[in-house]
GROMACS .gro file of C-alpha atoms in nm:
model
  305
    1ASP     CA    1   0.000   0.000   0.000
    2GLU     CA    2   0.154   0.331  -0.116
    3ASP     CA    3   0.011   0.525   0.180
    4ASP     CA    4   0.183   0.283   0.417
    5LEU     CA    5   0.514   0.349   0.242
    6LYS     CA    6   0.469   0.726   0.283
    7THR     CA    7   0.375   0.722   0.651
    8GLY     CA    8   0.545   0.403   0.764
    9GLN     CA    9   0.225   0.318   0.952
   10PRO     CA   10  -0.063   0.118   0.793
   11GLU     CA   11  -0.413   0.263   0.826
   12TYR     CA   12  -0.534  -0.038   1.028
   13LEU     CA   13  -0.262   0.008   1.291
   14LEU     CA   14  -0.355   0.373   1.336
   15ALA     CA   15  -0.717   0.264   1.383
   16LEU     CA   16  -0.614   0.011   1.649
   17GLN     CA   17  -0.396   0.263   1.829
   18ASN     CA   18  -0.680   0.516   1.833
   19SER     CA   19  -0.931   0.270   1.977
   20GLY     CA   20  -1.049   0.338   2.331
   21ASP     CA   21  -1.062  -0.016   2.468
   22LEU     CA   22  -1.025  -0.382   2.373
   23ASP     CA   23  -1.376  -0.417   2.229
   24GLU     CA   24  -1.326  -0.111   2.010
   25ALA     CA   25  -0.991  -0.250   1.893
   26LYS     CA   26  -1.154  -0.585   1.808
   27LEU     CA   27  -1.418  -0.400   1.607
   28ALA     CA   28  -1.147  -0.210   1.415
   29PHE     CA   29  -0.971  -0.542   1.346
   30SER     CA   30  -1.290  -0.698   1.207
   31GLN     CA   31  -1.346  -0.395   0.980
   32TYR     CA   32  -1.004  -0.436   0.814
   33LYS     CA   33  -0.977  -0.817   0.823
   34GLU     CA   34  -1.146  -0.882   0.488
   35ARG     CA   35  -0.954  -0.611   0.302
   36TYR     CA   36  -0.620  -0.751   0.423
   37SER     CA   37  -0.719  -1.118   0.428
   38THR     CA   38  -0.421  -1.221   0.212
   39SER     CA   39  -0.161  -1.002   0.384
   40PRO     CA   40   0.054  -1.188   0.639
   41TYR     CA   41   0.187  -0.852   0.760
   42PHE     CA   42  -0.165  -0.744   0.860
   43PHE     CA   43  -0.199  -1.052   1.080
   44LEU     CA   44   0.153  -1.013   1.222
   45ASP     CA   45   0.098  -0.643   1.298
   46THR     CA   46  -0.239  -0.700   1.461
   47TYR     CA   47  -0.107  -0.998   1.657
   48ARG     CA   48   0.174  -0.780   1.796
   49TYR     CA   49  -0.073  -0.505   1.883
   50PHE     CA   50  -0.320  -0.727   2.069
   51TYR     CA   51  -0.049  -0.928   2.244
   52GLY     CA   52   0.082  -0.599   2.379
   53LEU     CA   53  -0.249  -0.562   2.566
   54GLU     CA   54  -0.252  -0.803   2.857
   55GLU     CA   55  -0.624  -0.868   2.821
   56GLY     CA   56  -0.584  -0.912   2.443
   57ARG     CA   57  -0.337  -1.201   2.441
   58ASP     CA   58  -0.586  -1.483   2.380
   59PHE     CA   59  -0.737  -1.283   2.094
   60ALA     CA   60  -0.386  -1.224   1.956
   61ASP     CA   61  -0.317  -1.598   1.945
   62ASP     CA   62  -0.652  -1.658   1.775
   63ILE     CA   63  -0.553  -1.409   1.502
   64LEU     CA   64  -0.248  -1.617   1.411
   65ARG     CA   65  -0.427  -1.948   1.450
   66THR     CA   66  -0.689  -1.854   1.192
   67ARG     CA   67  -0.432  -1.751   0.927
   68ASN     CA   68  -0.147  -1.989   0.998
   69ASP     CA   69  -0.160  -2.086   0.628
   70LEU     CA   70  -0.010  -1.747   0.528
   71PHE     CA   71   0.315  -1.821   0.711
   72ILE     CA   72   0.368  -2.193   0.650
   73GLU     CA   73   0.673  -2.282   0.437
   74ASN     CA   74   0.777  -1.918   0.400
   75ALA     CA   75   1.105  -1.880   0.589
   76VAL     CA   76   1.108  -1.498   0.564
   77LEU     CA   77   0.764  -1.468   0.727
   78LEU     CA   78   0.828  -1.744   0.981
   79LYS     CA   79   1.144  -1.565   1.087
   80ALA     CA   80   0.956  -1.235   1.135
   81LEU     CA   81   0.708  -1.418   1.360
   82ALA     CA   82   0.986  -1.606   1.543
   83TYR     CA   83   1.166  -1.277   1.614
   84THR     CA   84   0.840  -1.141   1.755
   85TYR     CA   85   0.797  -1.442   1.981
   86GLN     CA   86   1.155  -1.396   2.106
   87GLU     CA   87   1.096  -1.030   2.183
   88GLN     CA   88   0.786  -1.131   2.381
   89GLY     CA   89   0.978  -1.397   2.573
   90ARG     CA   90   0.774  -1.677   2.413
   91TYR     CA   91   1.080  -1.892   2.362
   92LYS     CA   92   0.904  -2.229   2.319
   93GLU     CA   93   0.691  -2.089   2.038
   94ALA     CA   94   0.998  -1.931   1.875
   95LEU     CA   95   1.187  -2.262   1.895
   96GLU     CA   96   0.914  -2.448   1.706
   97LEU     CA   97   0.931  -2.192   1.424
   98PHE     CA   98   1.312  -2.203   1.405
   99LYS     CA   99   1.287  -2.583   1.375
  100ASP     CA  100   1.054  -2.531   1.076
  101ILE     CA  101   1.293  -2.276   0.923
  102PHE     CA  102   1.586  -2.516   0.970
  103ILE     CA  103   1.398  -2.782   0.770
  104LEU     CA  104   1.325  -2.525   0.496
  105ARG     CA  105   1.685  -2.395   0.494
  106PRO     CA  106   1.925  -2.674   0.595
  107HIS     CA  107   2.209  -2.525   0.388
  108TYR     CA  108   2.191  -2.179   0.545
  109SER     CA  109   2.467  -2.109   0.798
  110GLN     CA  110   2.220  -1.877   0.973
  111SER     CA  111   1.981  -2.167   1.039
  112TYR     CA  112   2.232  -2.329   1.275
  113MET     CA  113   2.287  -2.018   1.484
  114ASP     CA  114   1.914  -1.939   1.494
  115LEU     CA  115   1.825  -2.288   1.611
  116ALA     CA  116   2.104  -2.306   1.870
  117VAL     CA  117   2.008  -1.969   2.020
  118ALA     CA  118   1.641  -2.075   2.021
  119TYR     CA  119   1.724  -2.396   2.208
  120ARG     CA  120   1.928  -2.201   2.464
  121ASP     CA  121   1.650  -1.943   2.511
  122ALA     CA  122   1.403  -2.228   2.565
  123GLY     CA  123   1.617  -2.371   2.847
  124LYS     CA  124   1.778  -2.652   2.645
  125PRO     CA  125   2.151  -2.565   2.650
  126ALA     CA  126   2.268  -2.920   2.570
  127ARG     CA  127   2.059  -2.919   2.250
  128ALA     CA  128   2.210  -2.580   2.162
  129ALA     CA  129   2.563  -2.716   2.213
  130GLY     CA  130   2.476  -3.009   1.985
  131ILE     CA  131   2.371  -2.773   1.705
  132TYR     CA  132   2.696  -2.573   1.733
  133ALA     CA  133   2.895  -2.900   1.725
  134ARG     CA  134   2.701  -3.017   1.419
  135TYR     CA  135   2.770  -2.688   1.241
  136GLN     CA  136   3.143  -2.715   1.321
  137TYR     CA  137   3.149  -3.073   1.191
  138LEU     CA  138   2.990  -2.964   0.861
  139ILE     CA  139   3.244  -2.681   0.828
  140ASP     CA  140   3.542  -2.906   0.913
  141ASN     CA  141   3.429  -3.161   0.655
  142GLU     CA  142   3.349  -2.893   0.396
  143PHE     CA  143   2.979  -2.973   0.372
  144LEU     CA  144   2.924  -2.604   0.448
  145LYS     CA  145   3.148  -2.320   0.332
  146LYS     CA  146   3.324  -2.120   0.600
  147SER     CA  147   3.268  -1.746   0.615
  148GLU     CA  148   3.521  -1.562   0.833
  149GLU     CA  149   3.261  -1.298   0.925
  150PHE     CA  150   2.994  -1.546   1.026
  151ALA     CA  151   3.244  -1.786   1.190
  152LYS     CA  152   3.349  -1.512   1.431
  153ILE     CA  153   2.989  -1.439   1.538
  154ILE     CA  154   2.879  -1.802   1.579
  155GLN     CA  155   3.202  -1.875   1.770
  156HIS     CA  156   3.117  -1.599   2.017
  157GLU     CA  157   2.771  -1.752   2.065
  158SER     CA  158   2.909  -2.104   2.108
  159ASP     CA  159   3.188  -1.997   2.348
  160ASN     CA  160   2.940  -1.800   2.557
  161LEU     CA  161   2.708  -2.100   2.587
  162LEU     CA  162   2.991  -2.335   2.690
  163GLN     CA  163   3.132  -2.078   2.931
  164LEU     CA  164   2.809  -1.992   3.113
  165GLU     CA  165   2.620  -2.322   3.082
  166ALA     CA  166   2.918  -2.558   3.125
  167GLU     CA  167   2.769  -2.741   3.423
  168SER     CA  168   2.436  -2.824   3.259
  169ILE     CA  169   2.610  -2.932   2.937
  170GLY     CA  170   2.876  -3.140   3.113
  171ALA     CA  171   3.165  -2.931   2.977
  172ASP     CA  172   3.467  -2.784   3.154
  173GLY     CA  173   3.406  -2.409   3.148
  174ASN     CA  174   3.766  -2.336   3.247
  175ARG     CA  175   3.892  -2.490   2.924
  176ILE     CA  176   3.692  -2.251   2.705
  177THR     CA  177   3.910  -1.985   2.544
  178THR     CA  178   3.696  -1.676   2.491
  179ASP     CA  179   3.756  -1.373   2.271
  180LEU     CA  180   3.876  -1.094   2.502
  181PHE     CA  181   3.733  -0.839   2.258
  182VAL     CA  182   3.376  -0.937   2.351
  183GLN     CA  183   3.436  -1.055   2.708
  184GLU     CA  184   3.275  -0.828   2.973
  185SER     CA  185   3.147  -0.597   2.697
  186THR     CA  186   2.815  -0.456   2.583
  187ARG     CA  187   2.761  -0.663   2.267
  188LEU     CA  188   2.494  -0.590   2.007
  189VAL     CA  189   2.376  -0.854   1.761
  190PHE     CA  190   2.158  -0.753   1.464
  191GLU     CA  191   1.965  -1.003   1.252
  192TRP     CA  192   1.718  -0.946   0.969
  193ASN     CA  193   1.453  -1.175   0.826
  194ASP     CA  194   1.498  -1.083   0.458
  195ASN     CA  195   1.841  -1.153   0.308
  196ALA     CA  196   1.780  -0.891   0.038
  197ALA     CA  197   1.736  -0.606   0.289
  198GLU     CA  198   1.962  -0.303   0.253
  199PHE     CA  199   2.009  -0.053   0.536
  200GLU     CA  200   2.259   0.156   0.726
  201LEU     CA  201   2.315   0.120   1.100
  202GLN     CA  202   2.453   0.423   1.281
  203PHE     CA  203   2.620   0.395   1.623
  204VAL     CA  204   2.636   0.730   1.805
  205ASN     CA  205   2.865   0.738   2.109
  206PRO     CA  206   2.801   0.948   2.425
  207GLN     CA  207   3.015   1.230   2.280
  208GLY     CA  208   2.802   1.254   1.965
  209GLN     CA  209   3.056   1.096   1.730
  210PHE     CA  210   2.921   0.818   1.511
  211TYR     CA  211   3.015   0.521   1.297
  212THR     CA  212   2.790   0.402   1.012
  213TRP     CA  213   2.783   0.041   0.897
  214LYS     CA  214   2.647   0.026   0.542
  215HIS     CA  215   2.472  -0.297   0.456
  216THR     CA  216   2.435  -0.217   0.086
  217PHE     CA  217   2.573  -0.376  -0.228
  218ALA     CA  218   2.696  -0.036  -0.350
  219ASP     CA  219   2.907   0.029  -0.039
  220ASN     CA  220   2.983  -0.320   0.088
  221ALA     CA  221   2.972  -0.557  -0.210
  222GLU     CA  222   3.222  -0.807  -0.068
  223ARG     CA  223   3.023  -0.847   0.254
  224ILE     CA  224   2.688  -0.885   0.071
  225GLN     CA  225   2.843  -1.144  -0.161
  226ASP     CA  226   2.976  -1.337   0.140
  227GLU     CA  227   2.629  -1.331   0.300
  228ASN     CA  228   2.467  -1.458  -0.021
  229GLU     CA  229   2.720  -1.737  -0.069
  230ASN     CA  230   2.713  -1.856   0.291
  231ARG     CA  231   2.350  -1.774   0.365
  232TYR     CA  232   2.365  -1.562   0.678
  233SER     CA  233   2.199  -1.237   0.787
  234VAL     CA  234   2.361  -1.124   1.111
  235SER     CA  235   2.610  -0.865   1.229
  236GLU     CA  236   2.760  -0.782   1.569
  237TYR     CA  237   2.894  -0.462   1.720
  238VAL     CA  238   3.082  -0.425   2.049
  239LEU     CA  239   3.054  -0.089   2.222
  240ASP     CA  240   3.386   0.079   2.304
  241ARG     CA  241   3.461   0.021   2.673
  242SER     CA  242   3.650   0.351   2.694
  243LEU     CA  243   3.328   0.540   2.612
  244PRO     CA  244   3.079   0.461   2.891
  245GLY     CA  245   2.740   0.628   2.888
  246VAL     CA  246   2.437   0.627   2.661
  247TRP     CA  247   2.486   0.519   2.299
  248LYS     CA  248   2.216   0.568   2.035
  249ILE     CA  249   2.151   0.322   1.755
  250ASN     CA  250   1.989   0.461   1.438
  251VAL     CA  251   1.880   0.296   1.114
  252ASN     CA  252   1.827   0.420   0.761
  253TYR     CA  253   1.625   0.157   0.573
  254LEU     CA  254   1.687   0.133   0.198
  255GLY     CA  255   1.450  -0.148   0.093
  256ASN     CA  256   1.459  -0.519   0.010
  257LYS     CA  257   1.372  -0.548  -0.363
  258SER     CA  258   0.999  -0.577  -0.278
  259LEU     CA  259   0.730  -0.363  -0.114
  260SER     CA  260   0.712  -0.586   0.192
  261PRO     CA  261   0.868  -0.473   0.522
  262THR     CA  262   1.187  -0.610   0.674
  263TYR     CA  263   1.203  -0.715   1.039
  264LEU     CA  264   1.523  -0.630   1.223
  265LYS     CA  265   1.600  -0.801   1.555
  266ALA     CA  266   1.850  -0.640   1.792
  267THR     CA  267   1.984  -0.838   2.087
  268THR     CA  268   2.175  -0.638   2.347
  269TYR     CA  269   2.402  -0.833   2.581
  270TYR     CA  270   2.521  -0.655   2.894
  271ASN     CA  271   2.835  -0.774   3.081
  272TYR     CA  272   2.890  -1.034   2.810
  273GLY     CA  273   3.048  -1.358   2.925
  274THR     CA  274   3.017  -1.283   3.297
  275LYS     CA  275   2.788  -1.435   3.560
  276SER     CA  276   2.585  -1.111   3.557
  277GLN     CA  277   2.528  -1.130   3.179
  278ARG     CA  278   2.176  -1.039   3.074
  279SER     CA  279   2.020  -0.977   2.736
  280GLU     CA  280   1.729  -0.796   2.579
  281LYS     CA  281   1.569  -0.859   2.239
  282GLN     CA  282   1.389  -0.590   2.040
  283VAL     CA  283   1.221  -0.621   1.700
  284PHE     CA  284   1.173  -0.335   1.457
  285LYS     CA  285   0.955  -0.332   1.146
  286LEU     CA  286   1.137  -0.143   0.870
  287LEU     CA  287   0.914  -0.005   0.596
  288LEU     CA  288   0.970   0.369   0.556
  289LYS     CA  289   1.273   0.420   0.330
  290ASP     CA  290   1.549   0.683   0.331
  291VAL     CA  291   1.466   0.816   0.677
  292ASN     CA  292   1.726   0.806   0.953
  293ARG     CA  293   1.537   0.699   1.267
  294GLU     CA  294   1.647   0.614   1.618
  295LEU     CA  295   1.594   0.249   1.707
  296PHE     CA  296   1.701   0.243   2.071
  297ALA     CA  297   1.954   0.367   2.325
  298VAL     CA  298   2.199   0.152   2.521
  299SER     CA  299   2.371   0.228   2.849
  300ASN     CA  300   2.732   0.113   2.805
  301GLY     CA  301   2.948   0.008   3.098
  302SER     CA  302   2.659  -0.030   3.338
  303ILE     CA  303   2.431  -0.312   3.446
  304THR     CA  304   2.131  -0.079   3.460
  305GLN     CA  305   1.984   0.061   3.142
   0.00000   0.00000   0.00000
């Protein structure tokens, strides 16, 4: 819808946000349901809206249940929904979707990391360790191609699991060699559901200086080619320890070769690799193009945000 592309906000979402109570919101949903009956993004948007209302959660689940057919066997859409479940802390539901995506995309490097993280989130660290080991076996035996960029990120994830969950996995945590660059840091991990998405991420430090990472073929062709060959869609950024304080993360979305939105998941890890490590997942729907917008702020060098 062209109006959606101009405002970044579909008409039906504005109607929901302007409703006075749950019944009014349900009425607004029913008025738009027929018009958008074939749009998975309508059902994902409205699910997110109603799930955000504590009394609307059962209705939110019903929305997805009735149009499950729109998501089945579409890895891009399943990933958008899985990200949403992760943001909501619905880790069991997210795990089931990442299992489905793995079956659809067994040759994607990203599928291994997604599934391992999903198992860990769902309280199954041994299963997660098994997925990382399987990935390493496939790399060592050249069944999967090794990407230096992706290898570094998945190694951080695997090391962190073995380091912090050693006891439940039956591993010796003291024997794990971790990357000192990420250890005890504020680590940001960005993932996107559509491999064709182009965007710029801007990291603004507490002094107002910034660094821009350009995820575009024009500016970063080698990186995009590596992603396409090795099938991954993730990037990490470690905040400079010498610059404590509030950092701002901005995005300029440039499109994905279609009119559909891209979903960007940001995971922030505080005190990475320590016993006080904690993480937070946030999901952003990117639709409006060529507008630099703030995604979120991060407090670096502090346990409290």
